[in-house]
mmCIF file of N, CA and C in Angstrom:
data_model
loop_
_atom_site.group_PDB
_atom_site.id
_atom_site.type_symbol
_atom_site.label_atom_id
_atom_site.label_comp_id
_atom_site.label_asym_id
_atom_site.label_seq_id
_atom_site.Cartn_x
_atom_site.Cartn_y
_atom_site.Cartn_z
ATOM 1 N N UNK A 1 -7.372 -6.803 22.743
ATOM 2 C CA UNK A 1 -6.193 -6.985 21.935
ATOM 3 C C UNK A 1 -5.939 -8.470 21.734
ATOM 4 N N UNK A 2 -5.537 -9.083 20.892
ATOM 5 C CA UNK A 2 -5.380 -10.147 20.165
ATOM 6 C C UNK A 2 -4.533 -10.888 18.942
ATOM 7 N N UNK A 3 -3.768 -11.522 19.111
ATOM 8 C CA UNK A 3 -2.617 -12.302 18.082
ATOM 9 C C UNK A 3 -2.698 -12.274 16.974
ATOM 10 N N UNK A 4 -2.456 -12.044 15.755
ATOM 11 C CA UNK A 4 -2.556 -12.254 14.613
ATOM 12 C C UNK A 4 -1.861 -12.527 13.251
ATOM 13 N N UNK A 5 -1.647 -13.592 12.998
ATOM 14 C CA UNK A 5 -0.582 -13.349 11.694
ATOM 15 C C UNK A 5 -1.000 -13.221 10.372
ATOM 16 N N UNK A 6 -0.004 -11.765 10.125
ATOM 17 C CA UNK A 6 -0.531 -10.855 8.434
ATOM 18 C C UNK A 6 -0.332 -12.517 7.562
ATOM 19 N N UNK A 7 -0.863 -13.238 6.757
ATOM 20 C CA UNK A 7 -1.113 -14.181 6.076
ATOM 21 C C UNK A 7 -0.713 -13.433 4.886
ATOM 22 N N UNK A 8 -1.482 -13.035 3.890
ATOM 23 C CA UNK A 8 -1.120 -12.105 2.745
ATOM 24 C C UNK A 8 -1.616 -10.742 2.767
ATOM 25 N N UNK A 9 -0.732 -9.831 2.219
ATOM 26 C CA UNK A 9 -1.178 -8.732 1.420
ATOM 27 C C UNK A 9 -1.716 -8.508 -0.001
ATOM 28 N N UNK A 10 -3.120 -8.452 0.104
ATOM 29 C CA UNK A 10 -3.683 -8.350 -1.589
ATOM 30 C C UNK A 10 -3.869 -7.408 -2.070
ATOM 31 N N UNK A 11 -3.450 -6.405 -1.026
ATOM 32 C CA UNK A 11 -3.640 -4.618 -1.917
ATOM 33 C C UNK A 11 -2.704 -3.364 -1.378
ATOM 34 N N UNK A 12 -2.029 -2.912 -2.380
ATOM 35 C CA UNK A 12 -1.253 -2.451 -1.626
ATOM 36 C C UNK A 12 -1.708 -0.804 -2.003
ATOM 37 N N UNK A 13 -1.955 0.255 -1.177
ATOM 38 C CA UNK A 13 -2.120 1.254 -1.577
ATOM 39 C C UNK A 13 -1.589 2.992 -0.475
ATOM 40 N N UNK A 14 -2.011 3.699 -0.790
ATOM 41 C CA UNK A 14 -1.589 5.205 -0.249
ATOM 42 C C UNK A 14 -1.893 5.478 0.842
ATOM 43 N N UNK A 15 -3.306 4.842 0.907
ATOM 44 C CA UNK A 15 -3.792 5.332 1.877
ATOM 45 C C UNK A 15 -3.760 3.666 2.831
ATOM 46 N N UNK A 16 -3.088 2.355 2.422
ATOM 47 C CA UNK A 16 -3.128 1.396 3.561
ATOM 48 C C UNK A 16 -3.037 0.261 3.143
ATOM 49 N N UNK A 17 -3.359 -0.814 3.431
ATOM 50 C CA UNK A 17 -2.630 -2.022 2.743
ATOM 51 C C UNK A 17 -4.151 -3.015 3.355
ATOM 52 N N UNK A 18 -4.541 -3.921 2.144
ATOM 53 C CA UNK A 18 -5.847 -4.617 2.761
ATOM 54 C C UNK A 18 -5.065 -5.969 2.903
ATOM 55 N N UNK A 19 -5.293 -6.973 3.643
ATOM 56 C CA UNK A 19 -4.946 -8.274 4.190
ATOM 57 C C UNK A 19 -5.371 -9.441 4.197
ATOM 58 N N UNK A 20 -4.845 -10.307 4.417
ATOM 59 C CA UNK A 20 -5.712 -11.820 5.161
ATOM 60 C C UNK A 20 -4.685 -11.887 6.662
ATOM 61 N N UNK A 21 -5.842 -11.724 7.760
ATOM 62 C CA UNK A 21 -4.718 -12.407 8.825
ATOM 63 C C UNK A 21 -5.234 -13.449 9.426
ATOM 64 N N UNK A 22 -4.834 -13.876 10.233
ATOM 65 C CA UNK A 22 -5.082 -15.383 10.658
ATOM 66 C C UNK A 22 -4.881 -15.581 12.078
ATOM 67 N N UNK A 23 -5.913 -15.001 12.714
ATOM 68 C CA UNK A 23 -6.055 -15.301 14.515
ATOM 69 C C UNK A 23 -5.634 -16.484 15.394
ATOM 70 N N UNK A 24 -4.922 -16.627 15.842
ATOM 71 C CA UNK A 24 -3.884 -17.257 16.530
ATOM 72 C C UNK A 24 -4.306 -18.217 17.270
ATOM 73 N N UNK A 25 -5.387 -17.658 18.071
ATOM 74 C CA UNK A 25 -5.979 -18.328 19.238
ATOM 75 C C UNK A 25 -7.170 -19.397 18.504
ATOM 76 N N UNK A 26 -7.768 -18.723 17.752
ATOM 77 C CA UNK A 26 -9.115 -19.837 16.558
ATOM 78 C C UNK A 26 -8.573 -19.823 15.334
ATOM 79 N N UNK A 27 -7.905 -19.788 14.892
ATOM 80 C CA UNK A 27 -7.120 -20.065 13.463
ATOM 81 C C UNK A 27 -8.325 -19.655 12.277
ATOM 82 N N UNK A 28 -8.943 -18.798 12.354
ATOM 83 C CA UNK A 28 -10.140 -18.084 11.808
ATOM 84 C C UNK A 28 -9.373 -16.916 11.086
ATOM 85 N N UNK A 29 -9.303 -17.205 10.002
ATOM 86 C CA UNK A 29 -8.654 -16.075 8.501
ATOM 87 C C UNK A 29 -9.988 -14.651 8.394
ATOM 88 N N UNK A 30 -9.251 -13.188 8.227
ATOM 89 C CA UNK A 30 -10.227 -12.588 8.355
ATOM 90 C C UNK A 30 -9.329 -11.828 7.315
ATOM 91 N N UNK A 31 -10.545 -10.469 6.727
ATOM 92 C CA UNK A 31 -10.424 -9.662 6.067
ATOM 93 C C UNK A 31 -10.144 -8.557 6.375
ATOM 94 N N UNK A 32 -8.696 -7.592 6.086
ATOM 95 C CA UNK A 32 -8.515 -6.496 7.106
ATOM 96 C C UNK A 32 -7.761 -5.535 6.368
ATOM 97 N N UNK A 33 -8.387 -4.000 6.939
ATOM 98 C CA UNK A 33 -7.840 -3.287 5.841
ATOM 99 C C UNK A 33 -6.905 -2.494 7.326
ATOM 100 N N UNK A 34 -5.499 -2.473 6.781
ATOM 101 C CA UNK A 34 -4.666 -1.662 7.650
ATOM 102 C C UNK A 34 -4.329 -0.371 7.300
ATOM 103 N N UNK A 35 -4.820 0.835 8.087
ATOM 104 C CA UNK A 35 -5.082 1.812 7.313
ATOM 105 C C UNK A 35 -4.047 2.796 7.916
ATOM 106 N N UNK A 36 -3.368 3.897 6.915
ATOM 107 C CA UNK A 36 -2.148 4.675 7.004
ATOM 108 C C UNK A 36 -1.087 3.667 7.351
ATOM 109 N N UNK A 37 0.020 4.286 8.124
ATOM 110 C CA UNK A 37 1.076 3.694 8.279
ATOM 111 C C UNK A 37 1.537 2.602 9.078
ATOM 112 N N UNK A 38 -0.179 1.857 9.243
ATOM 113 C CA UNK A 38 0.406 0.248 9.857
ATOM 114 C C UNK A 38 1.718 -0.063 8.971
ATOM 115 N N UNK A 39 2.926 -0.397 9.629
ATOM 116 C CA UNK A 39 3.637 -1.306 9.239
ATOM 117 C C UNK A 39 3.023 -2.743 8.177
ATOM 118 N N UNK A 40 2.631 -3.625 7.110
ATOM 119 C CA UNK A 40 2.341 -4.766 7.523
ATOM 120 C C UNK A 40 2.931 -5.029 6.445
ATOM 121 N N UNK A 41 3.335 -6.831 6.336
ATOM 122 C CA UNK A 41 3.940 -7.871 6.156
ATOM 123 C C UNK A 41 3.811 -9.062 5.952
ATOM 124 N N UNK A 42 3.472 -9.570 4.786
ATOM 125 C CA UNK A 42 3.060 -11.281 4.890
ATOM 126 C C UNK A 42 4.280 -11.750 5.889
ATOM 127 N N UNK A 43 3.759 -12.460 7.149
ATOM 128 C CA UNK A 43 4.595 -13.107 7.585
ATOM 129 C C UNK A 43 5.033 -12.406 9.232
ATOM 130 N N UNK A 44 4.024 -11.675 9.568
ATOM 131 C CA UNK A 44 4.291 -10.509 10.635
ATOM 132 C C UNK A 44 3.221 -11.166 11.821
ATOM 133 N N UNK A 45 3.803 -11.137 12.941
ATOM 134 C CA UNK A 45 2.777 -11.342 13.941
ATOM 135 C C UNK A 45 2.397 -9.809 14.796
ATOM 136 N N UNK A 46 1.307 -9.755 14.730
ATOM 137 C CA UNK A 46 0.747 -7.916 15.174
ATOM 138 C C UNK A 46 -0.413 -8.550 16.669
ATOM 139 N N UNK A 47 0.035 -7.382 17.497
ATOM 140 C CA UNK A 47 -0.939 -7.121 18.629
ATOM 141 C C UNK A 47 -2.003 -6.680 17.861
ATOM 142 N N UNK A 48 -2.800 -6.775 18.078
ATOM 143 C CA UNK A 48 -3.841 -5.147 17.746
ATOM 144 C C UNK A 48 -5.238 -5.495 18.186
ATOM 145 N N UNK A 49 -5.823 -4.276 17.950
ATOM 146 C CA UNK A 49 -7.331 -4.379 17.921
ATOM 147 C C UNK A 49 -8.352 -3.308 16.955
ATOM 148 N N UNK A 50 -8.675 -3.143 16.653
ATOM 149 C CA UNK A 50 -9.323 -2.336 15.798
ATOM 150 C C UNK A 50 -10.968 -2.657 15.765
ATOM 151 N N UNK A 51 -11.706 -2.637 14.695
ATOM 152 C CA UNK A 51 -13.061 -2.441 14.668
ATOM 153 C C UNK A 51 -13.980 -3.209 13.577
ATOM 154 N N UNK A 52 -14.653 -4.107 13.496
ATOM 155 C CA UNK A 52 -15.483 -4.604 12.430
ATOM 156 C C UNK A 52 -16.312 -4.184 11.738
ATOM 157 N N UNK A 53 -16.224 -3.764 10.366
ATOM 158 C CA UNK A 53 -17.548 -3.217 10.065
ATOM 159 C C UNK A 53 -17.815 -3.960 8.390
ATOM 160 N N UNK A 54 -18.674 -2.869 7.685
ATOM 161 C CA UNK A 54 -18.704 -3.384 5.870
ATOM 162 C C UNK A 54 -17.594 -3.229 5.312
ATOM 163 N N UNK A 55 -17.191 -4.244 4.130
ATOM 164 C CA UNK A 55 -16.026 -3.964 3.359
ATOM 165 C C UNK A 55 -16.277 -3.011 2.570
ATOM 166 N N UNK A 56 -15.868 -2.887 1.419
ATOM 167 C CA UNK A 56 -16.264 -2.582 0.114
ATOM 168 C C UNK A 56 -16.887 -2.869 -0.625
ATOM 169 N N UNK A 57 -18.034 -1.789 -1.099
ATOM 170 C CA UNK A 57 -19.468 -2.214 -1.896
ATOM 171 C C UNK A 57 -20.024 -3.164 -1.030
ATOM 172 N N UNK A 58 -20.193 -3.092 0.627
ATOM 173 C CA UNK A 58 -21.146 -3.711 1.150
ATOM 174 C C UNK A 58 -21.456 -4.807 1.251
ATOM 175 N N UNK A 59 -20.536 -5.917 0.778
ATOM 176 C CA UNK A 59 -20.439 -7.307 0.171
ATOM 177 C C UNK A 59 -19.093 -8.318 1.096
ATOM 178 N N UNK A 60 -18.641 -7.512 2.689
ATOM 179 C CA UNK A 60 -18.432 -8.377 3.348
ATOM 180 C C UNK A 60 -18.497 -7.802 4.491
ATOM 181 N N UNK A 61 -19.134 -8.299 5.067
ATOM 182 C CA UNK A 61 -19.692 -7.902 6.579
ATOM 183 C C UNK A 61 -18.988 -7.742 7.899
ATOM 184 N N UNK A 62 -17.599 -8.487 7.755
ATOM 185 C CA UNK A 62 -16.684 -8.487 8.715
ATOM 186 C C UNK A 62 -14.948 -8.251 8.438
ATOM 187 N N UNK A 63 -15.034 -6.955 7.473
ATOM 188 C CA UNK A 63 -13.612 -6.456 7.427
ATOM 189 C C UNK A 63 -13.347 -5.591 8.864
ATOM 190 N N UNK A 64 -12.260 -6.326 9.067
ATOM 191 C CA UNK A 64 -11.005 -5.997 10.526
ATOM 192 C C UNK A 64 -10.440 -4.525 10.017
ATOM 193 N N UNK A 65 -10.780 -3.081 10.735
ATOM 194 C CA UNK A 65 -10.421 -2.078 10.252
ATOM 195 C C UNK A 65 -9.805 -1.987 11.521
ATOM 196 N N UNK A 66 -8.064 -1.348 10.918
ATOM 197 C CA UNK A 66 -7.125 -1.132 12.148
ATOM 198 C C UNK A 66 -6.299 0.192 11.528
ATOM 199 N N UNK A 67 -6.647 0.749 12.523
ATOM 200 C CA UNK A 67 -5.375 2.004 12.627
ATOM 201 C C UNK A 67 -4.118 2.054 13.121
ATOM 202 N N UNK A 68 -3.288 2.716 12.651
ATOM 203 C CA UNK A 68 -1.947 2.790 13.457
ATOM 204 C C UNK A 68 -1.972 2.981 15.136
ATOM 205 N N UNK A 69 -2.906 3.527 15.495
ATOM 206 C CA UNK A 69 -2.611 3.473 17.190
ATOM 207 C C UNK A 69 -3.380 2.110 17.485
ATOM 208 N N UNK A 70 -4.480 1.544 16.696
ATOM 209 C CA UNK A 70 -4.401 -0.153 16.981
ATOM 210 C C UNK A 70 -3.718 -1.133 17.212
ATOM 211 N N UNK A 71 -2.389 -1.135 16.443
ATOM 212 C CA UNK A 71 -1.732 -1.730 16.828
ATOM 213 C C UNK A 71 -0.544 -1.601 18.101
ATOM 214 N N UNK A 72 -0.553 -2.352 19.007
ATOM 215 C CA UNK A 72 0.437 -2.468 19.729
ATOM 216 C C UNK A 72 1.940 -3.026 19.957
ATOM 217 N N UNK A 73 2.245 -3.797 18.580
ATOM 218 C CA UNK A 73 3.100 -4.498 18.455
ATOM 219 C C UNK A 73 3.136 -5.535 17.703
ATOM 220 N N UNK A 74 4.602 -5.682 16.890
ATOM 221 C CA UNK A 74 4.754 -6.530 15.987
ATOM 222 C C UNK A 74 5.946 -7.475 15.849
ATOM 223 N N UNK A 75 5.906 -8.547 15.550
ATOM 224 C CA UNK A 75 6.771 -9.392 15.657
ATOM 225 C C UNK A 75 7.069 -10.920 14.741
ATOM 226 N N UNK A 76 8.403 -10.602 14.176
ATOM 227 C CA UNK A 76 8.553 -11.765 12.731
ATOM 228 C C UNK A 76 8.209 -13.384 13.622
ATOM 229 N N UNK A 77 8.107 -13.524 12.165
ATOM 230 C CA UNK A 77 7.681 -15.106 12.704
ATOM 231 C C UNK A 77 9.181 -15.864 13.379
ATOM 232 N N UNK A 78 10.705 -15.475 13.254
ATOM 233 C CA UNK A 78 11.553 -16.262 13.600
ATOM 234 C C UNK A 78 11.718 -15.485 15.388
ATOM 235 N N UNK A 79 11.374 -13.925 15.721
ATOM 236 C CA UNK A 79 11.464 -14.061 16.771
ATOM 237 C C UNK A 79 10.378 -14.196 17.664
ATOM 238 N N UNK A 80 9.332 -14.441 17.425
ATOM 239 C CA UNK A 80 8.422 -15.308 17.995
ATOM 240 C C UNK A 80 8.436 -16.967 18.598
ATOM 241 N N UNK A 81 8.958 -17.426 17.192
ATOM 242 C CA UNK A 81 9.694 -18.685 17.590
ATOM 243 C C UNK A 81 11.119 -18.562 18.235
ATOM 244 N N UNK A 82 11.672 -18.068 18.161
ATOM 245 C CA UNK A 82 12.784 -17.778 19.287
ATOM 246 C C UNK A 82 12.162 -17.104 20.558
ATOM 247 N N UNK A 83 11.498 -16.573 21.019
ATOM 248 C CA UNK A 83 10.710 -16.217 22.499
ATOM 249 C C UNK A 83 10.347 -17.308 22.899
ATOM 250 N N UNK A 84 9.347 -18.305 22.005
ATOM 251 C CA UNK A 84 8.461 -19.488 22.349
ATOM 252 C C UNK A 84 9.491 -20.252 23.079
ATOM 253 N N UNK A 85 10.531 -20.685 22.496
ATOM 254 C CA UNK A 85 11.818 -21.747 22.526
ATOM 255 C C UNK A 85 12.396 -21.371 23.658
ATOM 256 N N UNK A 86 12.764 -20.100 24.080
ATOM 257 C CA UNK A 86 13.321 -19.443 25.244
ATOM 258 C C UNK A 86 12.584 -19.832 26.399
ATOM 259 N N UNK A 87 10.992 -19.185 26.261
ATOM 260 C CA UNK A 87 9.931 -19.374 27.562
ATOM 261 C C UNK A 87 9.887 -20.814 27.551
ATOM 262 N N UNK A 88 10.051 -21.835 26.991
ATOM 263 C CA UNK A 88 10.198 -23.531 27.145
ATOM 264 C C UNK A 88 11.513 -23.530 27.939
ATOM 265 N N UNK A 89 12.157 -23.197 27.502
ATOM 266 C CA UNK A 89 13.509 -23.941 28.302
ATOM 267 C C UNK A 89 14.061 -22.855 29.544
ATOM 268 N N UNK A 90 13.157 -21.650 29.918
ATOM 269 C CA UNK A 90 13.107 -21.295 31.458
ATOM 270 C C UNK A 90 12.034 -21.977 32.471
ATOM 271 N N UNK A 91 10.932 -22.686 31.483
ATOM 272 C CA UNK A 91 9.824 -23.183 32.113
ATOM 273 C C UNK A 91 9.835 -24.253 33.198
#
């Protein structure tokens, strides 16, 4: 499981919403299709983990496929920065 912030949504559809997110820890932008009722959000920080495989038409090799029980949790960018700010000033 691993940090991630939804960057944009470029597709929005029925069956799931495809992404750019942006890994926290290597600041490495990936391609990710969130499938059924992920919640997602330009601007969302998500637990998750899910699975790498081909995109569509075979032409990207490392789309981030996540299901709803992938994710573990989600969180806006202001209370993230309000946790961060908190764990500093108990530190």
């Amino acid at each position: 499981m691993r940090i991630a912030l939804v960057h944009s949504i470029y597709q929005r559809a029925s069956a799931g919403d495809k992404a750019w997110i942006i890994w926290q820890e290597t600041g490495v932008r990936q391609d990710t299709w969130f499938h059924g009722g992920v919640p997602c959000n330009a601007g969302t920080f998500v637990l998750l983990g899910g699975f790498v495989g081909y995109g569509p038409h075979n032409n990207n090799p490392r789309v981030l496929y996540v299901d709803p029980a992938d994710v573990l949790g989600t969180a806006s960018a202001r209370s993230l920065k309000a946790w961060r700010k908190q764990n500093r000033q108990d530190g």
